[in-house]
Short mmCIF file of C-alpha atoms and ligand atoms in Angstrom, two decimals:
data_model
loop_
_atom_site.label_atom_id
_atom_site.label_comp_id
_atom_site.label_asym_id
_atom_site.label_seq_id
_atom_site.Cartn_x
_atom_site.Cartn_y
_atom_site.Cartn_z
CA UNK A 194 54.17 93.09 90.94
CA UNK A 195 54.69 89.24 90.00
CA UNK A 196 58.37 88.74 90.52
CA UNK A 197 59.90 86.60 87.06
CA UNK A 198 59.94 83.24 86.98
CA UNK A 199 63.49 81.12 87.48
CA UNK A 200 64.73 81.00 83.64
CA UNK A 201 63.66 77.75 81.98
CA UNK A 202 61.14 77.11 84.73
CA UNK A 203 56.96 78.16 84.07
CA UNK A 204 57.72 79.45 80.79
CA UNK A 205 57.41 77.88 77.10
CA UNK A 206 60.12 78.56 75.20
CA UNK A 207 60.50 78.28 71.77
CA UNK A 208 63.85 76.24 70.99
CA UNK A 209 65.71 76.66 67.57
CA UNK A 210 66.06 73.70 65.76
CA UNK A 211 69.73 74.09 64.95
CA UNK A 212 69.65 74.01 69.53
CA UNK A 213 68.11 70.45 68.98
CA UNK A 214 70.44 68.83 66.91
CA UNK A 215 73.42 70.92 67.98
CA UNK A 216 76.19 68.45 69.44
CA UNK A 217 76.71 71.85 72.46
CA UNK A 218 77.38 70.74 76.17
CA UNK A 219 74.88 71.32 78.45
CA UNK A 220 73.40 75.04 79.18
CA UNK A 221 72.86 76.40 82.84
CA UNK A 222 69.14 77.06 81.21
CA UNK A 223 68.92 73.51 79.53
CA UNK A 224 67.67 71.47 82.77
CA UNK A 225 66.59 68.34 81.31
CA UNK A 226 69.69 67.20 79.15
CA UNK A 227 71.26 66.95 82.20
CA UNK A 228 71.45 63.71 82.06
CA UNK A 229 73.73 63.85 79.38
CA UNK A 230 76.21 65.38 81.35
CA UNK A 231 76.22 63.17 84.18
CA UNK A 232 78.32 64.61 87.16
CA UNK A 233 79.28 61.12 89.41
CA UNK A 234 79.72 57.57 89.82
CA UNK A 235 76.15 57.42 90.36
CA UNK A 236 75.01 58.81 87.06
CA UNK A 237 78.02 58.16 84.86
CA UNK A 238 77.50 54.58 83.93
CA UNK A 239 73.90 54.94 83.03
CA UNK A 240 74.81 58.12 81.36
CA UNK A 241 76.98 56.03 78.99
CA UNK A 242 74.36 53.14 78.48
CA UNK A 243 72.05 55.92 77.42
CA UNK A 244 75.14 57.00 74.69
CA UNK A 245 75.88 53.45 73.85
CA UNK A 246 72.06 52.39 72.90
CA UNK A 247 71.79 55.15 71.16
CA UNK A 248 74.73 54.99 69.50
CA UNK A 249 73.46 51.36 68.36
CA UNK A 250 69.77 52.43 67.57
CA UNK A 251 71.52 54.80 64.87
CA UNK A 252 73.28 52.50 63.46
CA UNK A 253 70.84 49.86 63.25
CA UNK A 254 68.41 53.01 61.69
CA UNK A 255 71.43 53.34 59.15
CA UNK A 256 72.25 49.95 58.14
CA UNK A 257 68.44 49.23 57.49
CA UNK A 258 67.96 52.25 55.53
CA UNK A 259 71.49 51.28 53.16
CA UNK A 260 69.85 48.20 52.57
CA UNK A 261 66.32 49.42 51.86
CA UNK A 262 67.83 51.98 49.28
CA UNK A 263 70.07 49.13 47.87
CA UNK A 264 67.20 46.96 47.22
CA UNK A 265 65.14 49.82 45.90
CA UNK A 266 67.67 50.97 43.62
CA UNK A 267 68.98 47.62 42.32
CA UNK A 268 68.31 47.27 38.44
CA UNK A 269 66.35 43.38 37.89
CA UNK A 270 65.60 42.63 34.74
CA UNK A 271 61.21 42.27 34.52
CA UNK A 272 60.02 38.95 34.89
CA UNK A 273 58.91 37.23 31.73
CA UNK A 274 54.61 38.68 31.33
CA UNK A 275 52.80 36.26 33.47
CA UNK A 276 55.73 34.13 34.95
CA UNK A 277 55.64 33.69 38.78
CA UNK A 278 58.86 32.64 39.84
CA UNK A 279 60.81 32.73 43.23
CA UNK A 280 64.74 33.75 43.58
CA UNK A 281 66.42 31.90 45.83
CA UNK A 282 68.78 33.13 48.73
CA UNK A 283 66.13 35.31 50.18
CA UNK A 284 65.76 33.45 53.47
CA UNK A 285 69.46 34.18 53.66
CA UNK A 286 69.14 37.72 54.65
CA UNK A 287 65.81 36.82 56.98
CA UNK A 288 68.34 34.29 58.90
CA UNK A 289 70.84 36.94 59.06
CA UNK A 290 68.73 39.74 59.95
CA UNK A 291 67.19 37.83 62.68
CA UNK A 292 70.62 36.66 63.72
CA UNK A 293 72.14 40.39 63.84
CA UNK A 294 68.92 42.00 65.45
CA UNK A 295 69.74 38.79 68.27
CA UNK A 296 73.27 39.66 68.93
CA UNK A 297 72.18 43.46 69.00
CA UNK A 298 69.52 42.84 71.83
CA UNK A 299 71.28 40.65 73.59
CA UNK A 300 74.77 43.25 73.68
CA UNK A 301 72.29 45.32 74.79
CA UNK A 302 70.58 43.73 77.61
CA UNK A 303 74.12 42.43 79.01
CA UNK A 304 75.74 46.15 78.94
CA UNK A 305 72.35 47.42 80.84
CA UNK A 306 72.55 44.37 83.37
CA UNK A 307 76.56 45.50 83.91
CA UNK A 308 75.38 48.96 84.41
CA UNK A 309 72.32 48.38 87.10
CA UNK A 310 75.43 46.12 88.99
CA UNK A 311 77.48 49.30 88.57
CA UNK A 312 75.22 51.71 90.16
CA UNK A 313 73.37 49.55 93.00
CA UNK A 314 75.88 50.16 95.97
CA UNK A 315 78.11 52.80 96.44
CA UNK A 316 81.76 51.99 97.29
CA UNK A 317 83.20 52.81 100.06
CA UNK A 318 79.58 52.85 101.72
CA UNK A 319 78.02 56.09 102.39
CA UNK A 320 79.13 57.84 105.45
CA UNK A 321 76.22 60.16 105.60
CA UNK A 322 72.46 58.90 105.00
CA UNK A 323 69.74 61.94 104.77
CA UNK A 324 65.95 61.53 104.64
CA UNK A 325 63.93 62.93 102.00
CA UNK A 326 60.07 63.31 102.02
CA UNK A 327 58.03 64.41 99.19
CA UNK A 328 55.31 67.06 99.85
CA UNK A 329 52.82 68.32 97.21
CA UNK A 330 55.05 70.46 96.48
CA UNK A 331 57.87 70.46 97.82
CA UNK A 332 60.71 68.38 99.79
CA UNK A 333 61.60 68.03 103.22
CA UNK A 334 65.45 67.35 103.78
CA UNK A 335 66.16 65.89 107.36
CA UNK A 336 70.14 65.43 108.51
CA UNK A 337 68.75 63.06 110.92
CA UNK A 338 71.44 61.18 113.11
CA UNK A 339 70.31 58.47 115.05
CA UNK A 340 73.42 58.22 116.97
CA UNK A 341 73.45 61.96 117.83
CA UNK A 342 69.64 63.39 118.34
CA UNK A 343 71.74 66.77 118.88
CA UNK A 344 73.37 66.82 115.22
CA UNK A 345 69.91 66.58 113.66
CA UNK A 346 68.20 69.39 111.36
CA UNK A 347 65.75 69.64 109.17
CA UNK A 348 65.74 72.41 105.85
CA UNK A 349 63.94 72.35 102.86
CA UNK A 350 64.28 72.01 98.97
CA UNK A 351 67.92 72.67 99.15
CA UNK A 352 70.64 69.29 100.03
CA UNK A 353 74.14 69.99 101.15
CA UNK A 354 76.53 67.51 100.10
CA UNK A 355 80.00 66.93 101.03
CA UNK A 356 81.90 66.32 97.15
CA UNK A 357 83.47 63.60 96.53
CA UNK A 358 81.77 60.75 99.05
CA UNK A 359 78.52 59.00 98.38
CA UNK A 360 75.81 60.01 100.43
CA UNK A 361 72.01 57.47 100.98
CA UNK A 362 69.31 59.15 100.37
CA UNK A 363 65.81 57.56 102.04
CA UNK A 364 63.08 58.69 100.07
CA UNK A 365 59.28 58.69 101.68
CA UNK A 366 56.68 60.60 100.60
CA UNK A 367 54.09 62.68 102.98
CA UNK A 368 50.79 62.26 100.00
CA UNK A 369 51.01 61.09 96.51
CA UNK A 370 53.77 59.03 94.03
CA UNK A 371 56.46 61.46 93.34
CA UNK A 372 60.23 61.00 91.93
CA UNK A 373 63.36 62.07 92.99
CA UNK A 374 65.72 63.01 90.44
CA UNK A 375 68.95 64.83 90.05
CA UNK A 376 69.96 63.74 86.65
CA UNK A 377 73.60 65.01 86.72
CA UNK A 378 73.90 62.59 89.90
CA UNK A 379 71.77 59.68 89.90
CA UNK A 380 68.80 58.18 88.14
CA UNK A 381 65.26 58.76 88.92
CA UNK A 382 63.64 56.89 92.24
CA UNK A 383 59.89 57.67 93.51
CA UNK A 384 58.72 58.88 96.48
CA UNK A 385 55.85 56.32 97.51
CA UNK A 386 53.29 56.92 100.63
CA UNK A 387 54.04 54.16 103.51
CA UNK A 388 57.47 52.98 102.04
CA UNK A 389 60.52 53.95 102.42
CA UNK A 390 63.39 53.76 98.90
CA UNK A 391 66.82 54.40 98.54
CA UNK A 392 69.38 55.67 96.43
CA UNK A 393 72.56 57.17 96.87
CA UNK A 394 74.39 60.03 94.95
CA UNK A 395 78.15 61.27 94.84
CA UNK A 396 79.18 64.62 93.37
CA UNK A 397 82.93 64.19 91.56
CA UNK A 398 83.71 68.14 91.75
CA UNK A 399 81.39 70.98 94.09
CA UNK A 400 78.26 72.58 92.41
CA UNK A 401 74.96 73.10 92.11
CA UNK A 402 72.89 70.26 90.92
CA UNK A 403 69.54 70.44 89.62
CA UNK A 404 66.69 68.33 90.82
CA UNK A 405 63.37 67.87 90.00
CA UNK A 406 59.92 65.90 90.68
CA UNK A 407 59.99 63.52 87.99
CA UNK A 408 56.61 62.06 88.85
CA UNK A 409 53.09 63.52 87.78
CA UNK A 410 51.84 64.75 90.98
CA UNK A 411 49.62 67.41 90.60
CA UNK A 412 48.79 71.32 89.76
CA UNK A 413 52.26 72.65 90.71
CA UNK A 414 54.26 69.21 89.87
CA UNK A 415 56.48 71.55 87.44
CA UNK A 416 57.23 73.48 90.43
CA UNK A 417 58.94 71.11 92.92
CA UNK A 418 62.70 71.48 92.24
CA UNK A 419 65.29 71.51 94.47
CA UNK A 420 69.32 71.86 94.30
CA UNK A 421 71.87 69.67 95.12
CA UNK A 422 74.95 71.72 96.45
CA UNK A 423 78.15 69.92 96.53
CA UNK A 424 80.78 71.12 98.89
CA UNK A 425 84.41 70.33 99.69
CA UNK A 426 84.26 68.62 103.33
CA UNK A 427 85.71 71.95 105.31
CA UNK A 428 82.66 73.92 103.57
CA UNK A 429 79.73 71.61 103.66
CA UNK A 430 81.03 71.09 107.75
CA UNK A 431 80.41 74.76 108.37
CA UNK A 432 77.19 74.65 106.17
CA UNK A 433 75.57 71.81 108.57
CA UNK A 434 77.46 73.82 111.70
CA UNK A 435 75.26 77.03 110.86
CA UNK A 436 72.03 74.99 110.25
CA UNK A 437 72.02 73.69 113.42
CA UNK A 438 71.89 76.72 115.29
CA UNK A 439 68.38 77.98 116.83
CA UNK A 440 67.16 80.91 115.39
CA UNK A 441 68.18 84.24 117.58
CA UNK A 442 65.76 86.01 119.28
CA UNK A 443 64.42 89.36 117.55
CA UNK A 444 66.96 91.95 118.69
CA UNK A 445 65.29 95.10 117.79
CA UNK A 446 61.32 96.57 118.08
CA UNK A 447 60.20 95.43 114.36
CA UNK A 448 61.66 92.18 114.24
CA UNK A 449 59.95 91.58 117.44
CA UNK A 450 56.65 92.60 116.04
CA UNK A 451 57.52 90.59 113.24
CA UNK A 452 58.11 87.37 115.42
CA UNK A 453 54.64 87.92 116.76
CA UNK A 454 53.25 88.44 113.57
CA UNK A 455 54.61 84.71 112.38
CA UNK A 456 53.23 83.43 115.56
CA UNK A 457 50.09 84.59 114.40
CA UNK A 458 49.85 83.79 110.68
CA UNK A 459 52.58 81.25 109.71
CA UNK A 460 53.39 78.92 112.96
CA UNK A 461 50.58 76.47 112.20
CA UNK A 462 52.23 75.84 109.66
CA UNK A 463 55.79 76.42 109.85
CA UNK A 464 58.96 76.09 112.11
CA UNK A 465 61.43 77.88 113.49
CA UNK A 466 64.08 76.14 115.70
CA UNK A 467 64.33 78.23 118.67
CA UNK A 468 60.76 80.13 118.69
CA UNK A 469 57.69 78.31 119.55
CA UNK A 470 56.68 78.01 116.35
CA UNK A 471 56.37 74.02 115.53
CA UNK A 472 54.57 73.68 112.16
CA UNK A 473 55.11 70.26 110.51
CA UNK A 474 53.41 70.96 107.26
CA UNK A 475 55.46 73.37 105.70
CA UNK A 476 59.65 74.03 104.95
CA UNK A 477 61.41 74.77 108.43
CA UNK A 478 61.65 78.50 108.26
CA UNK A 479 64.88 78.83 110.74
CA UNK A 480 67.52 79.62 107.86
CA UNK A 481 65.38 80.25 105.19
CA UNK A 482 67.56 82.98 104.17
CA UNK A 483 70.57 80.67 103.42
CA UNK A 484 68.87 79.12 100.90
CA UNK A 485 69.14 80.41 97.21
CA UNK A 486 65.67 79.69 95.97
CA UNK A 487 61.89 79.82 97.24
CA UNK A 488 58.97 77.63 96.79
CA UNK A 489 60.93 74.50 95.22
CA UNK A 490 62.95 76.45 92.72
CA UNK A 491 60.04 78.45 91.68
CA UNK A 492 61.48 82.06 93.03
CA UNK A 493 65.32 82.92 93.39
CA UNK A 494 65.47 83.31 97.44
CA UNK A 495 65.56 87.63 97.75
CA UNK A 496 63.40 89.84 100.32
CA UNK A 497 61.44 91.36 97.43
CA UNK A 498 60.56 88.30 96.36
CA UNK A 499 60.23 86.68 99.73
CA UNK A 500 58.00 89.44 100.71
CA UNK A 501 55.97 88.70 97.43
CA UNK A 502 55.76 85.03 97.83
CA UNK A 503 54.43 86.02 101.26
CA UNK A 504 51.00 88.08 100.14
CA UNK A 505 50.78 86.16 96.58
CA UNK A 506 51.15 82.72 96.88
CA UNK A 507 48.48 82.01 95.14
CA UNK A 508 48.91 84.03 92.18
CA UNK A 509 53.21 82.88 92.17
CA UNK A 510 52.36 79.03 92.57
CA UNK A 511 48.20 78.63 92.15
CA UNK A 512 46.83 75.76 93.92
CA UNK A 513 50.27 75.51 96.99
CA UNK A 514 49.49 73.86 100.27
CA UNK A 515 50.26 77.99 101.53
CA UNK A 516 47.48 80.90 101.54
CA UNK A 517 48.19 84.16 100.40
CA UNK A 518 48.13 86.14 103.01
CA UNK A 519 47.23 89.57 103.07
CA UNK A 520 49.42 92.08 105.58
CA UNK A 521 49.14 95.57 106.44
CA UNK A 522 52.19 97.38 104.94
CA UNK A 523 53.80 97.74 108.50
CA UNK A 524 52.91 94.42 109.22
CA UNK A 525 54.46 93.43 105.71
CA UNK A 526 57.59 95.70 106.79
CA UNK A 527 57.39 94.44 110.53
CA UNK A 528 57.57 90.21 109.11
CA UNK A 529 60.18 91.19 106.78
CA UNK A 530 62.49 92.58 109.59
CA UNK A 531 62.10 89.20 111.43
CA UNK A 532 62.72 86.96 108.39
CA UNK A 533 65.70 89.13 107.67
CA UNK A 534 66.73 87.33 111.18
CA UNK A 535 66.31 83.44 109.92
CA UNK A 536 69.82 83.53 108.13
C1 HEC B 25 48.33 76.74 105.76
C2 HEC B 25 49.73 76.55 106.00
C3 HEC B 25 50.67 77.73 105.77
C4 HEC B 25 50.62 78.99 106.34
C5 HEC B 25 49.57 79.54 107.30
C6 HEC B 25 51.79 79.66 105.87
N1 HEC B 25 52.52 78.86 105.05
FE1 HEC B 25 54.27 79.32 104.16
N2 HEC B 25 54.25 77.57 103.17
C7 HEC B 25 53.31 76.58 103.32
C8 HEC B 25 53.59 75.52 102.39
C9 HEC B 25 52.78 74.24 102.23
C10 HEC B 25 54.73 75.90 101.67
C11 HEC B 25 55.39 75.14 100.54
C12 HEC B 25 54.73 75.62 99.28
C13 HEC B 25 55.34 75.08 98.04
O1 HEC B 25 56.54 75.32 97.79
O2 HEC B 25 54.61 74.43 97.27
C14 HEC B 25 55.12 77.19 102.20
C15 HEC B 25 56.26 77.88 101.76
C16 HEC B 25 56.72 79.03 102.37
C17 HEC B 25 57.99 79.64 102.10
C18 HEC B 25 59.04 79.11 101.13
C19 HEC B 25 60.02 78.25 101.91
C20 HEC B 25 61.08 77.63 101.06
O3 HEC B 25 62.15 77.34 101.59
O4 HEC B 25 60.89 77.43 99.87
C21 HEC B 25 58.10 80.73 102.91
C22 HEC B 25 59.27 81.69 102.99
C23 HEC B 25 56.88 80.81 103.66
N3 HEC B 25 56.07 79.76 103.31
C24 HEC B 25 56.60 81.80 104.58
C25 HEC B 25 55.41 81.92 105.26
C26 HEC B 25 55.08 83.01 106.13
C27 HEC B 25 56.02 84.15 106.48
C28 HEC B 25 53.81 82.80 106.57
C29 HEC B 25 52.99 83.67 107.49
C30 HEC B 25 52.81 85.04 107.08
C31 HEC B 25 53.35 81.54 106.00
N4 HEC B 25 54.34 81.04 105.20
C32 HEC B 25 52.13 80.96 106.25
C33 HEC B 25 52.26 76.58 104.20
C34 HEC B 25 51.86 77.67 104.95
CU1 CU B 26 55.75 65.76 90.85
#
């Protein structure tokens, strides 16, 4: 069975027009007006550029179109057969066209100049700096702490976020051009091979924040979300406390057969902090089952659907870096006991 897609994600929808032009805040299934609704310092001041040139693109729309219908509608009297003549006080309205359209443009440029100023640094400066890397597709989310080599971790397509603080992010990307993007917290920055960018982003009140690949990268570019979580201090603490565990060893018969199963079939690939598998090339498996999605947002994170991610990559998310891979039903029942483990 092919588990259902994440609403609003993979599927067309057909929006009502009275949705398009209805003034509404922001739905959980409305991803990309986001960025209407910014959520932090990061986001907020562009957020009210993007109102304010609006704003001033409709009226400029308005104005001309009053003055077009004035000059259509206004009565003249008809030139003489045959006359040519010339009315004065036209250049009047080019001069002050010109002259409005100037003052427009250049309100415009100085409020957008204010508002890059506004969200170049963080104040106070960030006390916590994670590294993202972009994967076709997918993202790789390391706490690294150079100061500490024991307080590092590494998880995938899911950022934990203390609220309230701002928090670097250095982007990199392991193959192609891609974007990061959460557009409730920050604008857009891409991920570019051999480079490293930054940005940072601050959460005002706990959540989940929807990111996304913002970047044409490929087949399954549509499929390389991720969440930002926001968490009050005490919370996100215990979150980064429980992610740096190992993963335990297999307590019963099937999880063990299930460990040796993953040795077989998945540890090329992937890790898990405290077995022997080491992959580099795919999301750290060791608390996979903390995480509420699968796949870059493309499955919510359940064992029926892990299970089916498993044998049907291919079909879920055609054209991922991951084989489907086929399993023998106790073999299917035997992984599932061990993943069950990587909480
Ligand atoms: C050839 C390398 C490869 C092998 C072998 C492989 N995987 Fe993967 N796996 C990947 C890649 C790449 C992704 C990311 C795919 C994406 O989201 O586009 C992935 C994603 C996953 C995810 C989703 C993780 C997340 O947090 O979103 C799970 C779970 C997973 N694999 C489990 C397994 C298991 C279990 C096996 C063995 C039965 C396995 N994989 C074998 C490469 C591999
Ligand atoms: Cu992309």
């Amino acid at each position: 069975m092919r588990p259902a897609l994440i609403p609003g994600m993979g599927v067309v929808r057909v929006v009502p027009v009275a949705a398009l032009v209805s003034p509404l805040p922001a739905r959980a299934d409305s991803p990309l007006d986001y960025f209407l609704h910014s959520a932090g310092p990061a986001a907020s001041p562009t957020m009210y550029l993007g109102w304010g040139v609006t704003a001033m693109c409709v009226a400029v729309v308005a104005i001309i179109v009053i003055l077009l219908a004035a000059a259509l509608l206004r009565r003249r009297p008809p030139a003489a057969p045959g006359a040519l003549g010339r009315e004065g006080g036209g250049m009047t309205w080019v001069y002050a066209g010109v002259g409005v359209s100037t003052v427009a443009l250049l309100v415009s440029l100085f409020y957008t100049l204010v508002t890059l100023q506004a969200v170049a640094q963080p104040s106070p400066a960030p006390a916590l700096t994670i590294t993202v890397t972009a994967y076709d597709w997918w993202w790789k989310i390391d706490y690294g702490d150079d100061a500490d080599p024991a307080q590092r971790f590494v998880t995938a397509n899911e950022i934990h976020i203390p609220v309230g603080v701002p928090v670097k992010v250095d982007l990199k990307s392991a193959d192609v051009i891609h974007a990061f993007w959460v557009p409730r917290l920050a604008g857009k920055t891409q991920t570019i091979p051999g480079q490293v960018n930054t940005q940072w982003i601050e959460a005002d009140a706990p959540g989940v924040y929807r990111g996304q690949c913002s970047q044409f990268c490929g087949a399954q570019h549509a499929h390389m979300a991720f969440e930002v979580v926001a968490q009050p201090a005490a919370e996100f603490t215990a979150w980064r406390a429980a992610q740096l565990q190992l993963a335990p060893s297999p307590a019963d018969a099937p999880a063990h057969a299930g460990q040796k199963i993953f040795m077989d079939r998945c540890a090329g690939c992937h890790a898990v902090r405290g077995s022997d598998a080491a992959g580099v090339f795919a999301p750290d498996l060791t608390h996979v089952g903390s995480r509420r999605q699968l796949a870059a947002g493309t499955l919510t994170n359940t064992p029926a659907h892990l299970l089916d991610w498993i044998q049907h990559a291919q079909q879920i998310k055609p054209e991922a870096l991951m084989p489907s891979i086929a399993l023998k039903p106790q073999d299917a029942a035997a992984l599932s006991a061990y993943l069950a483990t990587l909480r």
